[in-house]
mmCIF file of C-alpha atoms in Angstrom:
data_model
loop_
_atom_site.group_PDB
_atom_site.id
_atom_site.type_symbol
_atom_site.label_atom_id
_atom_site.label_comp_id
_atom_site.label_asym_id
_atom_site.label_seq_id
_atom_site.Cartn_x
_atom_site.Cartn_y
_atom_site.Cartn_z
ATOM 1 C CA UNK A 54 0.000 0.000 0.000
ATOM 2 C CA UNK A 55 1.167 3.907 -0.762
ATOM 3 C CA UNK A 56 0.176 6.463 0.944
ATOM 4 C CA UNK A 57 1.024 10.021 -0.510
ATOM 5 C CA UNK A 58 2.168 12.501 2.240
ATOM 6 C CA UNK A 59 2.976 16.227 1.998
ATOM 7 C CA UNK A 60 6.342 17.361 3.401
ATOM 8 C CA UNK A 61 4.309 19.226 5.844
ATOM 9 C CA UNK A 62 2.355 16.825 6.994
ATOM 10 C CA UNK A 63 5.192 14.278 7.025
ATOM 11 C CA UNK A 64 7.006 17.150 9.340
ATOM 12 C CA UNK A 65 4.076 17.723 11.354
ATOM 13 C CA UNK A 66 3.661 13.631 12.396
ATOM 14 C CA UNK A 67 6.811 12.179 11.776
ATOM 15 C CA UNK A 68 6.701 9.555 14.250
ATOM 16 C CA UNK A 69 2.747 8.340 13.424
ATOM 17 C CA UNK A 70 3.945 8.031 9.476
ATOM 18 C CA UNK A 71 7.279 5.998 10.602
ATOM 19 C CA UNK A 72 4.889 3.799 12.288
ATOM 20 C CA UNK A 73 3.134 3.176 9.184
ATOM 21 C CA UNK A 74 6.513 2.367 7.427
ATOM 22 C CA UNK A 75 7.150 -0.044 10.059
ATOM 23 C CA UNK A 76 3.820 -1.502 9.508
ATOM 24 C CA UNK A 77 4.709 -2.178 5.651
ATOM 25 C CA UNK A 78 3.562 1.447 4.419
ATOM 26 C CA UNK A 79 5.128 2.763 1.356
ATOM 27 C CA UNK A 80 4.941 6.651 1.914
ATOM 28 C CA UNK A 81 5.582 9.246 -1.127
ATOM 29 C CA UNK A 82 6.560 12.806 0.283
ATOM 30 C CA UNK A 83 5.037 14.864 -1.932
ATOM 31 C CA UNK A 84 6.348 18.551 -2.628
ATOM 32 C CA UNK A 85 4.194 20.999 -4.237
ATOM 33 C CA UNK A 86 2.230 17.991 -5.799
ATOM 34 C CA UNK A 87 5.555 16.580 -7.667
ATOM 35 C CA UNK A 88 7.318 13.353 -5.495
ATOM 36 C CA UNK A 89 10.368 14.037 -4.249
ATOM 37 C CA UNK A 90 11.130 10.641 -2.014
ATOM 38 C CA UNK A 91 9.937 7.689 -1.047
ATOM 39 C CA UNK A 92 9.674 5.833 2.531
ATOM 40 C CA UNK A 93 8.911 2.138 2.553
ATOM 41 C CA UNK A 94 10.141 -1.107 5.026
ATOM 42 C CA UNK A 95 13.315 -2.241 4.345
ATOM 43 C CA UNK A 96 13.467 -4.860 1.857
ATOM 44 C CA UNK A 97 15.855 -7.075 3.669
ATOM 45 C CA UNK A 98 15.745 -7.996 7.729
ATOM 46 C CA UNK A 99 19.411 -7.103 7.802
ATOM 47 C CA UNK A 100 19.290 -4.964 11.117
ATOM 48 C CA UNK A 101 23.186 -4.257 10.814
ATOM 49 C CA UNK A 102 22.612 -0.368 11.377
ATOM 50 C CA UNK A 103 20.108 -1.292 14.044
ATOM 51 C CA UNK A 104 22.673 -2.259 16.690
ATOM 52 C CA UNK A 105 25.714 -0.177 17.946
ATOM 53 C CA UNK A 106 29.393 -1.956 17.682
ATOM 54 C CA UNK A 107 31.126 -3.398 19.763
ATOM 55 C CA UNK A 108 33.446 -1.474 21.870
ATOM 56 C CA UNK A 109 37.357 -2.005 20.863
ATOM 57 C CA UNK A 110 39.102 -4.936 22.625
ATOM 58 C CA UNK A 111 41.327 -2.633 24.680
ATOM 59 C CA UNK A 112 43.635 0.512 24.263
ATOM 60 C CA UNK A 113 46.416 0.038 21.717
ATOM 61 C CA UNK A 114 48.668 1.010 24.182
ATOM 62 C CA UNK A 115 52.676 0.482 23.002
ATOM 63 C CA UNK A 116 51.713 -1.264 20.251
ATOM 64 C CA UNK A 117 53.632 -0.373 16.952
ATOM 65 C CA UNK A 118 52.861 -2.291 13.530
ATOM 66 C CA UNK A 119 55.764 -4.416 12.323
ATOM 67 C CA UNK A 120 58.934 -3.593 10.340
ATOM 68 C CA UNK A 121 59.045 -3.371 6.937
ATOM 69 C CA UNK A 122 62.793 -4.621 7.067
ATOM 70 C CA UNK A 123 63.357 -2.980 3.913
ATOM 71 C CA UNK A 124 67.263 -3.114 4.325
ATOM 72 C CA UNK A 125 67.835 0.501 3.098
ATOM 73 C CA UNK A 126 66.445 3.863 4.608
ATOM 74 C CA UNK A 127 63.382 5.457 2.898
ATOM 75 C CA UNK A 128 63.715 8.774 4.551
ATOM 76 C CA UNK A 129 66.307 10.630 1.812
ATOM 77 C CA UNK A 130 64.233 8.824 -1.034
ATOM 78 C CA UNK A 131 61.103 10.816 0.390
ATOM 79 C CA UNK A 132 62.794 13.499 1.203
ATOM 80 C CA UNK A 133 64.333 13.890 -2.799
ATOM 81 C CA UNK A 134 60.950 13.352 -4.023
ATOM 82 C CA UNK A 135 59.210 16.065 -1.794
ATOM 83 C CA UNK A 136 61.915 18.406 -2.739
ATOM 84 C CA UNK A 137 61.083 18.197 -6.647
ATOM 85 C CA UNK A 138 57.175 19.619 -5.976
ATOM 86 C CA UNK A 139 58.447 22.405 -3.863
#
């Protein structure tokens, strides 16, 4: 089922129209007569966004990614190649 809704009206009762989403509603805001969205139930029952993360494991603390070990030092290479944009 669609109902058509005015943005005013759709600002006026937000929460009564999101109830009618929820019930299986399609709603089309209307602006000035011409449609300009749409509201409807998801179409999957993937409630990913519907739940808040986890929290991290822990502080990362000392912890330092590992060495390249690239057996020569990249600093003057970088430091040649930002001198030739300056």
């Amino acid at each position: 089922m669609t109902k058509d809704v005015t943005v005013a009206e759709l600002q006026n009762d937000l929460p009564r129209h999101l109830a009618d989403v929820s019930d299986g509603v399609t709603i089309r805001v209307l602006d000035n007569g011409e449609a300009v969205a749409q509201l409807g139930p998801s179409e999957t029952d993937d409630d990913f966004f519907a739940h808040l993360p986890d929290p991290a494991l822990g502080p990362l603390g000392d912890w330092m990614p590992p060495s390249l070990r690239l057996g020569w030092d990249p600093v003057p290479d970088l430091i040649a190649e930002r001198d030739k944009y300056r």
